[in-house]
mmCIF file of C-alpha atoms in Angstrom:
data_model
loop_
_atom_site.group_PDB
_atom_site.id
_atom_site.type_symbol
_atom_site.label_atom_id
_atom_site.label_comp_id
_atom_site.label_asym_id
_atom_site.label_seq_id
_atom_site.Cartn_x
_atom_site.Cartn_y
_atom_site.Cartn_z
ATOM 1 C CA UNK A 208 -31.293 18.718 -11.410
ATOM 2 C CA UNK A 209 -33.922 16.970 -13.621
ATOM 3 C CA UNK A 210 -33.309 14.298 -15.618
ATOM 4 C CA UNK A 211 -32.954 16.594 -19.123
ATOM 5 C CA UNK A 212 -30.221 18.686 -17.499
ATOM 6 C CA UNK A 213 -28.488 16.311 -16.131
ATOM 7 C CA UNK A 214 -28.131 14.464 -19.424
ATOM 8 C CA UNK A 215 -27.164 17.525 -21.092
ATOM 9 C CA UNK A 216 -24.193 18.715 -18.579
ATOM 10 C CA UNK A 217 -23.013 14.614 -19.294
ATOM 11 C CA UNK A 218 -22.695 15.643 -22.678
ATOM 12 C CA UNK A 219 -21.174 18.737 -21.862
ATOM 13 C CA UNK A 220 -18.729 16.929 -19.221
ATOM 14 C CA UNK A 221 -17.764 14.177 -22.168
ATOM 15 C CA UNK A 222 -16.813 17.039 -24.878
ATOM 16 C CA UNK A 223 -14.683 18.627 -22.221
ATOM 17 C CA UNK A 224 -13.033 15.153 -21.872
ATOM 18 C CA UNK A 225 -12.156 15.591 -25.404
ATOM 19 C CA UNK A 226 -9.900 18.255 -24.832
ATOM 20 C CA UNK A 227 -6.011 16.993 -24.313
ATOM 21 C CA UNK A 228 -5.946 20.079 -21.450
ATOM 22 C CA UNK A 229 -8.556 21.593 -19.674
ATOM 23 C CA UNK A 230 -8.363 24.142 -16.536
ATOM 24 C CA UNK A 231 -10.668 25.768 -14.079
ATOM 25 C CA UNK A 232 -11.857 28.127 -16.429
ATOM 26 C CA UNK A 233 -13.073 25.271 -18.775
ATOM 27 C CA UNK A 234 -15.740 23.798 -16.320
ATOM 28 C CA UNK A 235 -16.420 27.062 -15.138
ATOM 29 C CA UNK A 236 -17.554 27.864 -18.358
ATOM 30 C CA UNK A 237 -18.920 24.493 -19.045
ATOM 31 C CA UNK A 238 -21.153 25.033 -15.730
ATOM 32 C CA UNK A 239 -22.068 28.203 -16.638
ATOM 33 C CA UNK A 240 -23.059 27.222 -19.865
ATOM 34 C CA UNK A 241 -25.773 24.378 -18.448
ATOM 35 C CA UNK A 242 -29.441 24.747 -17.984
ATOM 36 C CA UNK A 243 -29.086 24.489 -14.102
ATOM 37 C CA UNK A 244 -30.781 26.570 -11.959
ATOM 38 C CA UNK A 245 -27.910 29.187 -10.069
ATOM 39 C CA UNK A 246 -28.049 27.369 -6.892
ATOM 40 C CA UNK A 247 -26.999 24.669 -9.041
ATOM 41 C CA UNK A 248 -24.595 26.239 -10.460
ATOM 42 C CA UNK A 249 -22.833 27.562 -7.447
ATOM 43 C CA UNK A 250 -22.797 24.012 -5.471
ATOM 44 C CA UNK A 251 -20.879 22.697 -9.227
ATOM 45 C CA UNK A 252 -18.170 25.228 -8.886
ATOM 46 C CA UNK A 253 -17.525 25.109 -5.226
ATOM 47 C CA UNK A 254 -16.517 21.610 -5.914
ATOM 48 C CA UNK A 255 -15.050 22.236 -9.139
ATOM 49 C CA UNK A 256 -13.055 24.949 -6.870
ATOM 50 C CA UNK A 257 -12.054 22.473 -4.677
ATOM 51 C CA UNK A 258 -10.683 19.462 -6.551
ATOM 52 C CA UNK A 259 -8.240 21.973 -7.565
ATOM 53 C CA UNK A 260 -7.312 23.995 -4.795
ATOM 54 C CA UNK A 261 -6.246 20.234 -2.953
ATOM 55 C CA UNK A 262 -5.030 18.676 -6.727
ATOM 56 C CA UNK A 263 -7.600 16.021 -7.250
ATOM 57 C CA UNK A 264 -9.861 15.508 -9.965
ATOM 58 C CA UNK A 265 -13.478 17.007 -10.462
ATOM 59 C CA UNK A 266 -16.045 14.390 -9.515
ATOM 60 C CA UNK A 267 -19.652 15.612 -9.975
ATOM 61 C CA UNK A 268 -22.056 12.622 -8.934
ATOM 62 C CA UNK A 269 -21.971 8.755 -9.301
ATOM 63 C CA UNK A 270 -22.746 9.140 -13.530
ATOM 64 C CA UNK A 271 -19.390 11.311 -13.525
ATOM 65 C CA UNK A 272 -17.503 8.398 -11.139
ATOM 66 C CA UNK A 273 -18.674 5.772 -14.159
ATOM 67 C CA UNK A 274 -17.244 8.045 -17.002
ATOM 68 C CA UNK A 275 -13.783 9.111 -14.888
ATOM 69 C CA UNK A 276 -13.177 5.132 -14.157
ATOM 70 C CA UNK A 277 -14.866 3.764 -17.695
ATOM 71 C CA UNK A 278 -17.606 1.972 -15.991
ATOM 72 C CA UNK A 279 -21.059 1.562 -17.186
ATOM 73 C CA UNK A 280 -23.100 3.453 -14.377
ATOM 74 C CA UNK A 281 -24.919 -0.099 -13.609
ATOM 75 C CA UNK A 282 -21.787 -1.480 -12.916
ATOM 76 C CA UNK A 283 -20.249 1.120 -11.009
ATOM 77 C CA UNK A 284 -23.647 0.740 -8.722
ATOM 78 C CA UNK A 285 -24.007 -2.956 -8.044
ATOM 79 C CA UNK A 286 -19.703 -2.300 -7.080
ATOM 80 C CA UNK A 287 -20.647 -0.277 -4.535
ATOM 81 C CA UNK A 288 -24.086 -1.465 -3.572
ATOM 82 C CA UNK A 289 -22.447 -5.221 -3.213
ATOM 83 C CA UNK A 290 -18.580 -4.987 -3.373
ATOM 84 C CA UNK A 291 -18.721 -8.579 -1.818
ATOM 85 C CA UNK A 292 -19.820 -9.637 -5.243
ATOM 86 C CA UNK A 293 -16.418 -8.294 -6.327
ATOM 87 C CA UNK A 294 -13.691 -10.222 -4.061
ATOM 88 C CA UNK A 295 -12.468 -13.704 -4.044
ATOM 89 C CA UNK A 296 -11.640 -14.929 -0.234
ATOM 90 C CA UNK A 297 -8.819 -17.054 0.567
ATOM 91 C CA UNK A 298 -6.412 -18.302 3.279
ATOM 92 C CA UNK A 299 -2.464 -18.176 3.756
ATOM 93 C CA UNK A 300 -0.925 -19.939 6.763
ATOM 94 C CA UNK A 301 0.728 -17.331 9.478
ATOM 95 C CA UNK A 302 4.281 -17.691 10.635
ATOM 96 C CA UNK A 303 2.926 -17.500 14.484
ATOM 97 C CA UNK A 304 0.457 -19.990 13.112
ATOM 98 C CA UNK A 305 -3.082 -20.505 12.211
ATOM 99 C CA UNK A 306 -4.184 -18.636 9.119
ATOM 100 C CA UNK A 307 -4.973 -14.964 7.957
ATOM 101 C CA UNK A 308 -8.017 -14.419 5.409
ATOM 102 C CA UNK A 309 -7.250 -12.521 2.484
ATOM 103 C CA UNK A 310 -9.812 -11.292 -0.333
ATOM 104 C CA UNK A 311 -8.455 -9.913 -3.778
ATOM 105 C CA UNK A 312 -10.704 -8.212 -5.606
ATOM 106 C CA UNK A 313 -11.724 -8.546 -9.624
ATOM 107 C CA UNK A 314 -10.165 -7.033 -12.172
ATOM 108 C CA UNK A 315 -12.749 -4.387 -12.306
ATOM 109 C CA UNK A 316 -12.575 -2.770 -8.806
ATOM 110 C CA UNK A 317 -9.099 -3.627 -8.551
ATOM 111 C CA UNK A 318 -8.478 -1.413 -11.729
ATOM 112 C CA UNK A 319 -10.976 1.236 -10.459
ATOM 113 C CA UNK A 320 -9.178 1.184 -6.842
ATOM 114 C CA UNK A 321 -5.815 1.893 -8.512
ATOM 115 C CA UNK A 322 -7.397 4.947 -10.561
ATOM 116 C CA UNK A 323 -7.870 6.260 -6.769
ATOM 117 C CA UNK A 324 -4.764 5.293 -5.778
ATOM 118 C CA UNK A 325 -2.888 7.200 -8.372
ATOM 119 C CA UNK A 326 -5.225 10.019 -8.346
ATOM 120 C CA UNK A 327 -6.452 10.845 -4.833
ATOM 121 C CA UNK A 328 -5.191 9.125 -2.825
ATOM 122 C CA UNK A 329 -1.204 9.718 -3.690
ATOM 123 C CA UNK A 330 -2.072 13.143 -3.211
ATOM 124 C CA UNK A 331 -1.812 12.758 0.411
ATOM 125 C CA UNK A 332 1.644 12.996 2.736
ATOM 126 C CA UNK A 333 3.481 9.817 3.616
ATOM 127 C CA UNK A 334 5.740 9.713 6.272
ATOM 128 C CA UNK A 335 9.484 9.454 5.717
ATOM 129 C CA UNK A 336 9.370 6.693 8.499
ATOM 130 C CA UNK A 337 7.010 4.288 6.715
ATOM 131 C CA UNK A 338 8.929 2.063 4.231
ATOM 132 C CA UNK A 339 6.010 -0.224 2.958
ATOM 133 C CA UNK A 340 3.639 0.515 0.123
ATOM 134 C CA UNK A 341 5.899 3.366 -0.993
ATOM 135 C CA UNK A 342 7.674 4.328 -4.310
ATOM 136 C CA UNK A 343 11.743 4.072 -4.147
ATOM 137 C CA UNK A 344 11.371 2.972 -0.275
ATOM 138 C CA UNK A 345 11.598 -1.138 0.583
ATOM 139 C CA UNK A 346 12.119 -3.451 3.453
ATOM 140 C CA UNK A 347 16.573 -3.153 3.056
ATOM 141 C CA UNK A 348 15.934 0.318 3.461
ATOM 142 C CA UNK A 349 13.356 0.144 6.577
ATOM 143 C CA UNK A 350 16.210 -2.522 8.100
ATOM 144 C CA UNK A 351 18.795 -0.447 7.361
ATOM 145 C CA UNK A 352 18.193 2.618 9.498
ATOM 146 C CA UNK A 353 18.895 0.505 12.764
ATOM 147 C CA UNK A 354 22.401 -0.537 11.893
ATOM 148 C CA UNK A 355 24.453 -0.539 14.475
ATOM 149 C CA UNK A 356 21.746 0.194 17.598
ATOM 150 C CA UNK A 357 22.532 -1.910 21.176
ATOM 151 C CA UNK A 358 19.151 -1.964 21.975
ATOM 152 C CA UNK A 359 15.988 -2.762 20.151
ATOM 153 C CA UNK A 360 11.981 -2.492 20.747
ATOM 154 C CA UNK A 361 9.492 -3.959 17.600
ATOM 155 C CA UNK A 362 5.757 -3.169 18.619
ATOM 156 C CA UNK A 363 3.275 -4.644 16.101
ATOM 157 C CA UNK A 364 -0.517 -3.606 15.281
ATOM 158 C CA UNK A 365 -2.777 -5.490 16.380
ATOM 159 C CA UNK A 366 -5.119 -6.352 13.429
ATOM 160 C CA UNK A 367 -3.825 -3.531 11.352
ATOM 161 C CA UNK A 368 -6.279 -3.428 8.294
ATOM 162 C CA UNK A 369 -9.525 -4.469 10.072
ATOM 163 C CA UNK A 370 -8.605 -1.694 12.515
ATOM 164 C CA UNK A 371 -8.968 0.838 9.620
ATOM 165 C CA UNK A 372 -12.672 0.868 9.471
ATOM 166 C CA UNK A 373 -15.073 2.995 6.464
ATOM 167 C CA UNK A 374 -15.601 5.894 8.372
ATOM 168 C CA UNK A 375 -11.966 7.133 8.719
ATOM 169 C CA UNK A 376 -11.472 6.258 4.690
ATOM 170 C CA UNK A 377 -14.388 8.592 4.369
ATOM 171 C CA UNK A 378 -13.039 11.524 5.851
ATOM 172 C CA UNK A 379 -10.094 11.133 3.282
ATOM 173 C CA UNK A 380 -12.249 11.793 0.506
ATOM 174 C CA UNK A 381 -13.775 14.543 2.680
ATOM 175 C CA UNK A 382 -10.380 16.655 3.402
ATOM 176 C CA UNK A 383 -9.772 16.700 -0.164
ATOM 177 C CA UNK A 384 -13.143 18.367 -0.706
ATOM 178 C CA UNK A 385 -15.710 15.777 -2.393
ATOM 179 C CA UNK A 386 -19.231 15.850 -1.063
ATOM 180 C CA UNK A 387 -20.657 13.395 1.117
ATOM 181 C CA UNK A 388 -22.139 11.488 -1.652
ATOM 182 C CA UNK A 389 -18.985 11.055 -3.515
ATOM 183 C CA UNK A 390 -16.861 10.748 -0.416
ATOM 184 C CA UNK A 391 -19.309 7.511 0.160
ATOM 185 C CA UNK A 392 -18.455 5.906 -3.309
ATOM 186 C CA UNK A 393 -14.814 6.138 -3.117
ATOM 187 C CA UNK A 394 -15.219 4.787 -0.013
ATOM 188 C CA UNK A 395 -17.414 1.769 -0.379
ATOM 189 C CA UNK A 396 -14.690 1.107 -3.307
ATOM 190 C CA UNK A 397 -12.077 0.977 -1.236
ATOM 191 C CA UNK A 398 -13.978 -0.988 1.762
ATOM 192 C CA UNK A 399 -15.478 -4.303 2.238
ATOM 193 C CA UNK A 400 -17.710 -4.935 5.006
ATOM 194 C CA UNK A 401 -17.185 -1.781 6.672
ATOM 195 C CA UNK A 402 -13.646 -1.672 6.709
ATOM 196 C CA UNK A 403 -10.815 -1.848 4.218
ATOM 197 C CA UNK A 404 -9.355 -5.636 2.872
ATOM 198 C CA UNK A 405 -6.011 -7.032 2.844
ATOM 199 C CA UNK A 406 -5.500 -7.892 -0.898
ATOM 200 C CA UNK A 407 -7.269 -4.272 -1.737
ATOM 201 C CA UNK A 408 -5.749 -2.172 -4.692
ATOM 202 C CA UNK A 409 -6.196 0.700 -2.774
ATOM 203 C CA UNK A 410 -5.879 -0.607 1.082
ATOM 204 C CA UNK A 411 -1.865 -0.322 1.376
ATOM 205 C CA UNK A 412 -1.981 3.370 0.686
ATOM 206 C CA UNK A 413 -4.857 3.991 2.545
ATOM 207 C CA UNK A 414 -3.331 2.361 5.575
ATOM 208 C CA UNK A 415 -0.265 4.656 5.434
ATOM 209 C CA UNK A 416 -2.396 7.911 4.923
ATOM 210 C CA UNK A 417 -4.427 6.993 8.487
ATOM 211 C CA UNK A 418 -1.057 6.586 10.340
ATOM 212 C CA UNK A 419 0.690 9.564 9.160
ATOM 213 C CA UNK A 420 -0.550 11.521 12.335
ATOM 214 C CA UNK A 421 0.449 8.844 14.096
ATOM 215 C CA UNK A 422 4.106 8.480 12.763
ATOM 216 C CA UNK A 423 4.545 11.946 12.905
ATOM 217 C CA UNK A 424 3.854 11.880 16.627
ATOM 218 C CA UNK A 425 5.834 8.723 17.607
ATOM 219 C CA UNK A 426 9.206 10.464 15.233
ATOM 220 C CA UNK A 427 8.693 13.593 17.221
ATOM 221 C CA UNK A 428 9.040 12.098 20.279
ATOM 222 C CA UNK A 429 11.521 9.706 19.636
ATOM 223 C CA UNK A 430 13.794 12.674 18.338
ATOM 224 C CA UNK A 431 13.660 14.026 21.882
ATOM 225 C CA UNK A 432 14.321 10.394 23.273
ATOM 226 C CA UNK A 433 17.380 9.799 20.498
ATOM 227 C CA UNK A 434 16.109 6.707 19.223
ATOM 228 C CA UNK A 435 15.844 5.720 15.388
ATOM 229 C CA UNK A 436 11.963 4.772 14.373
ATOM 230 C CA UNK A 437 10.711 3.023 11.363
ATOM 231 C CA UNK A 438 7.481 1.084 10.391
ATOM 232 C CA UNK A 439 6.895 -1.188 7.928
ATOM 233 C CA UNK A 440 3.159 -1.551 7.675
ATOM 234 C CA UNK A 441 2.113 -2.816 10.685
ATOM 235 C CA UNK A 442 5.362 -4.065 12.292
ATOM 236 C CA UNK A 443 7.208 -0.726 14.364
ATOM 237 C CA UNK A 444 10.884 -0.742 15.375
ATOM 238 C CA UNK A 445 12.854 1.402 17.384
ATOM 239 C CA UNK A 446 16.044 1.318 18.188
ATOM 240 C CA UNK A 447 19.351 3.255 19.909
ATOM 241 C CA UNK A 448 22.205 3.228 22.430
ATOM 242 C CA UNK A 449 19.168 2.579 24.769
ATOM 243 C CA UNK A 450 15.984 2.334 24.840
ATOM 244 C CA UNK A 451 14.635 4.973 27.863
ATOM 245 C CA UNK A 452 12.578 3.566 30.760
ATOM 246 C CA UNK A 453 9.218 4.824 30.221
ATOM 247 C CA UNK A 454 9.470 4.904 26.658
ATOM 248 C CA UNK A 455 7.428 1.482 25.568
ATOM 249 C CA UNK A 456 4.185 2.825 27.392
ATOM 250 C CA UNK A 457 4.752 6.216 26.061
ATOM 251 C CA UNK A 458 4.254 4.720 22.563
ATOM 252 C CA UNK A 459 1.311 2.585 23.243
ATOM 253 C CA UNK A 460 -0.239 5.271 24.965
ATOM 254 C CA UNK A 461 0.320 7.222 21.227
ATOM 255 C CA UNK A 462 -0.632 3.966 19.284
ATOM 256 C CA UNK A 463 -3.864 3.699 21.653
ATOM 257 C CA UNK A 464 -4.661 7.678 21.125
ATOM 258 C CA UNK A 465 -4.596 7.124 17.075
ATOM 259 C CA UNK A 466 -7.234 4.195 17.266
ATOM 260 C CA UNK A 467 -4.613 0.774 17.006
ATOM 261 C CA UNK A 468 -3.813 -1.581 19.562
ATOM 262 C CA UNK A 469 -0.436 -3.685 20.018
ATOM 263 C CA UNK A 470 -0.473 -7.310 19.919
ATOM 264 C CA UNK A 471 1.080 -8.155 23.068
ATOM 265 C CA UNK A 472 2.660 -11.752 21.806
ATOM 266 C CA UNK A 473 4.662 -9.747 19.254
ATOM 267 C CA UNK A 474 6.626 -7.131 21.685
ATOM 268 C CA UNK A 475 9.760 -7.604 21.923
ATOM 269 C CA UNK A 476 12.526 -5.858 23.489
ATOM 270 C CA UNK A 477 16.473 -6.919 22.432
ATOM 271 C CA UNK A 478 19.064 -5.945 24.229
ATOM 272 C CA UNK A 479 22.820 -4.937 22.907
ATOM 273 C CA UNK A 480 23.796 -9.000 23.493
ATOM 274 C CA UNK A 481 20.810 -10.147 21.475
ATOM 275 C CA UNK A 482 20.610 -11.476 17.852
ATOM 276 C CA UNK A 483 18.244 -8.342 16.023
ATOM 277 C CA UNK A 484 16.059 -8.979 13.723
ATOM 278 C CA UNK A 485 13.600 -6.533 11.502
ATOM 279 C CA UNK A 486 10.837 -7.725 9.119
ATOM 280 C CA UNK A 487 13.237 -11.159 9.238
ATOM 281 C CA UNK A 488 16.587 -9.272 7.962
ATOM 282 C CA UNK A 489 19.178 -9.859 10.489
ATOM 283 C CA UNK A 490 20.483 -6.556 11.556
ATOM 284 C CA UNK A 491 24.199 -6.596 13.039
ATOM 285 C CA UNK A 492 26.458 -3.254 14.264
ATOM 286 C CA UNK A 493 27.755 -2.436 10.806
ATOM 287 C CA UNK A 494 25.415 -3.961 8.070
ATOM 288 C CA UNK A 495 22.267 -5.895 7.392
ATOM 289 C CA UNK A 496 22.237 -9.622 6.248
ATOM 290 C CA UNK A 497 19.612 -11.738 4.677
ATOM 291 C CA UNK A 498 19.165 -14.873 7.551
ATOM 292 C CA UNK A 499 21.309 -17.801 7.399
ATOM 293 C CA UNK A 500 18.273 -20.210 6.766
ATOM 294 C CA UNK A 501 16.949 -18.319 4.284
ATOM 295 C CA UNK A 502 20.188 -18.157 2.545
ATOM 296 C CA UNK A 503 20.811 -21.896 2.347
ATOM 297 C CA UNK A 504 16.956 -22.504 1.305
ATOM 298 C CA UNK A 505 17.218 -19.932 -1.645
ATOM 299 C CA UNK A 506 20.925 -21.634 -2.727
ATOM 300 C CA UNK A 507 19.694 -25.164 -2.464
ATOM 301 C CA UNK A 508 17.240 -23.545 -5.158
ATOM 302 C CA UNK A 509 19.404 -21.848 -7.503
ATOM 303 C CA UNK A 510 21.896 -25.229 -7.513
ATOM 304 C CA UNK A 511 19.475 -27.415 -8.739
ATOM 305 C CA UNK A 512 18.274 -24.956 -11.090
ATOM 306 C CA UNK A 513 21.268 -24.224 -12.540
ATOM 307 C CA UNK A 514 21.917 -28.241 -12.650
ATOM 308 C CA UNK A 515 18.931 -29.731 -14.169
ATOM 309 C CA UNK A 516 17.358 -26.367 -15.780
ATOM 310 C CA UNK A 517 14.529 -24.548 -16.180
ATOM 311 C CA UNK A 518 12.139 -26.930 -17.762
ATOM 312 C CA UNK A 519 12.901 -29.991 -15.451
ATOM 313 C CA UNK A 520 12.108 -27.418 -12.538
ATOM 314 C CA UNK A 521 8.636 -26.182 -13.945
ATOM 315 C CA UNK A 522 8.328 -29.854 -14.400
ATOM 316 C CA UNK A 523 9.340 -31.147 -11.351
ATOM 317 C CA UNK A 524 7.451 -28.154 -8.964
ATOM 318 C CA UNK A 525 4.672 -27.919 -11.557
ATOM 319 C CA UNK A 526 4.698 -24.297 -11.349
ATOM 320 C CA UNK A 527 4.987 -22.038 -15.011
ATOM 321 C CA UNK A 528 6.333 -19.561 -12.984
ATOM 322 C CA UNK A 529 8.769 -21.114 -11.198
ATOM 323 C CA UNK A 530 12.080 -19.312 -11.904
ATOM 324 C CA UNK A 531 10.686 -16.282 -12.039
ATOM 325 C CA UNK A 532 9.876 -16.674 -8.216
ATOM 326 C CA UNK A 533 13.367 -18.103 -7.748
ATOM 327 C CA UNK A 534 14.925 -14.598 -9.375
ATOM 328 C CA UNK A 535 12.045 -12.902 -6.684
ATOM 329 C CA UNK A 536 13.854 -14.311 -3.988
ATOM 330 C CA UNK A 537 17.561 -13.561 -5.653
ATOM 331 C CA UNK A 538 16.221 -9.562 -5.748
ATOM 332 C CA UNK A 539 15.238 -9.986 -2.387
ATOM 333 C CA UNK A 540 18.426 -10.620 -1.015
ATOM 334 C CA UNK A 541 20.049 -7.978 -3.327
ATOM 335 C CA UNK A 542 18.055 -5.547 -1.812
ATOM 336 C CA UNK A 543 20.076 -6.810 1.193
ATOM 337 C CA UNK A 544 23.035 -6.934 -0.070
ATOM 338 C CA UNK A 545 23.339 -5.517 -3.053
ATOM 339 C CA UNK A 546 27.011 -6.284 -3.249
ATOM 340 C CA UNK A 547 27.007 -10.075 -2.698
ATOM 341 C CA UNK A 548 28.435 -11.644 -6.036
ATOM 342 C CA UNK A 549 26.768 -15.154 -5.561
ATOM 343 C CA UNK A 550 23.479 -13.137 -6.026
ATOM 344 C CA UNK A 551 24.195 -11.080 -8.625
ATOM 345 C CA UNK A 552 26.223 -13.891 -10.937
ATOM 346 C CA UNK A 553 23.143 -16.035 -9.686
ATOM 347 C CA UNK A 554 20.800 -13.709 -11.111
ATOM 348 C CA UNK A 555 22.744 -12.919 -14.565
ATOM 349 C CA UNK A 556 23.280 -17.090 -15.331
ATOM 350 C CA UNK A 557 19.488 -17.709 -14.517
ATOM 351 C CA UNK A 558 18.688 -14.825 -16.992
ATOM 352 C CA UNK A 559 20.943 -16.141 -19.377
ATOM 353 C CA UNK A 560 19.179 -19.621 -19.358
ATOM 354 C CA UNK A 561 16.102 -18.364 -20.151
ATOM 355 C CA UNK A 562 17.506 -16.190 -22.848
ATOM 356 C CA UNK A 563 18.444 -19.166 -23.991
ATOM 357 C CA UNK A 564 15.467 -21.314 -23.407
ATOM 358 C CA UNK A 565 13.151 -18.778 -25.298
ATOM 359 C CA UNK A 566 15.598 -18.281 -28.644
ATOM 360 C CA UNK A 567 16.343 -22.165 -28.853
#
């Protein structure tokens, strides 16, 4: 397509954009109605064809990309020619120790990563067994399906996001029909370094697209064993009246197949005397319960809240957002137990101080 043409079907493209509703037939007859030659044509509404056959929106070339996302092309280009240029790095201590590197990225590709979130790549089937990164689905919920087991296995990824490198994003974009060229935008959006970030707008989602095939394997055959399975991103748990010989390298062998491996420090097998534990919510035989130290550190918080207020606590922690992380923690633990009355009355006097705090 030469240069004239091209500007002309943008033109064309933005005046369809002005239309509240537009259907196949539109860019048919917006293609149609172009100065490209027929082959040209044809390649257009192939794709055009297949955005809407797998319910994803038209994408033409990298110009198109800009307009969808409300970049300036330049931009758009030097976010995908050096997305490095477009991430902060930092560190966050581990609970096994040492630390784990995390990179957020700016405003700008975060906001352009979410437009692919919300409309590619939440197009795609998530497994009812993974409980992070999902709409109405938490970490209660993921605890809560092992209430009650005697015995216990947790198998973590090894590595999980690093593990997920550009080439599998790519062939994402490709099942739901884009070319190669716009399969490689979205994905050097997405990736950083040739695989995708922890701290990405889009990386969460991605993560649980690339191990649907892999929870749908492990759920099949732990229906035939009779043993619960859940997965919170990268952590696994299993859990029954037993846990089968044979069944631990069965898994691995499946975890292997899909392209992860296990961290071996983090197995863990419990049996029906031991204390369980899932994503750190203690998990007994008829409920789940927020951890005893965790319970006393978040009510040594709320007392001297509640005793000195809001202002000498900002003050004191010198952190604006203080209370709002204390209230975090409080709707953590009602997750967990949404029926516990110190939570919830802790909850409504907090709110009520800084009702009070912001109309005094």
């Amino acid at each position: 397509m030469n240069l004239l043409v091209y500007y002309q079907f943008v033109i064309l493209i933005s005046s369809l954009f002005m239309k509240k509703e537009y259907d196949i037939e539109d860019w048919i007859e917006l293609i149609n109605s172009s100065n490209m030659d027929d082959n040209g044509k044809k390649e257009k509404i192939f794709f055009v064809k297949k955005a809407y056959e797998n319910n994803v929106p038209v994408i033409f070339d990298l110009g198109h990309l800009a307009l969808l996302l409300g970049l300036k092309v330049s931009i758009l280009t030097n976010m995908i020619r050096k997305p490095i240029s477009y991430y902060r790095r930092f560190t966050i201590p581990k609970r096994s120790g040492g630390r784990r590197e995390i990179v957020t990225p700016q405003k700008s590709l975060l906001e352009a990563q979410k437009w692919i979130c919300k409309n590619i790549l939440n197009t795609f089937e998530i497994h009812n067994a993974a409980y992070a990164y999902v709409i109405n689905r938490n970490v209660a919920q993921n605890a809560r399906i092992h209430i009650g087991s005697r015995e216990m296995l947790k198998i973590d990824l090894k590595e999980f996001f690093p593990s997920i490198n550009i080439k599998r994003v790519r062939e994402l974009f490709n099942r739901k029909g884009y070319s190669i060229e716009i399969a490689g935008y979205l994905s050097y959006l997405c990736c950083l370094e040739g695989k995708i970030p922890q701290g990405s707008g889009s990386s969460p989602t991605i993560s649980n697209i690339i191990l649907n095939n892999l929870d749908k394997r492990i759920s099949k055959f732990c229906v035939n064993q009779k043993v619960q399975y859940s997965r919170y991103a990268d952590d696994l748990t299993f859990s029954g009246s037993e846990i089968p010989n044979g069944f631990e390298e069965f898994v691995i062998t499946i975890i292997q197949n899909e392209g992860f491996s296990v961290n071996d420090k983090k197995l863990k097998f419990y049996s029906k005397n031991h204390r369980k534990l899932v994503t750190g919510i203690l998990v007994t035989e008829n409920e789940i319960r927020l951890q005893k130290s965790v319970r006393r550190e978040i009510e040594f918080q709320v007392h001297y809240l509640l005793k000195f207020g809001v202002l000498d606590q900002i003050e004191r922690y010198n952190d604006i957002y203080y209370t709002d992380r204390i209230l975090g923690r409080l709707g953590y633990w009602r997750q967990i137990e949404p029926k516990n009355q110190y939570v919830l009355n802790s909850i409504k006097q907090i709110n009520l101080m800084q009702k009070e705090l912001t109309t005094s």
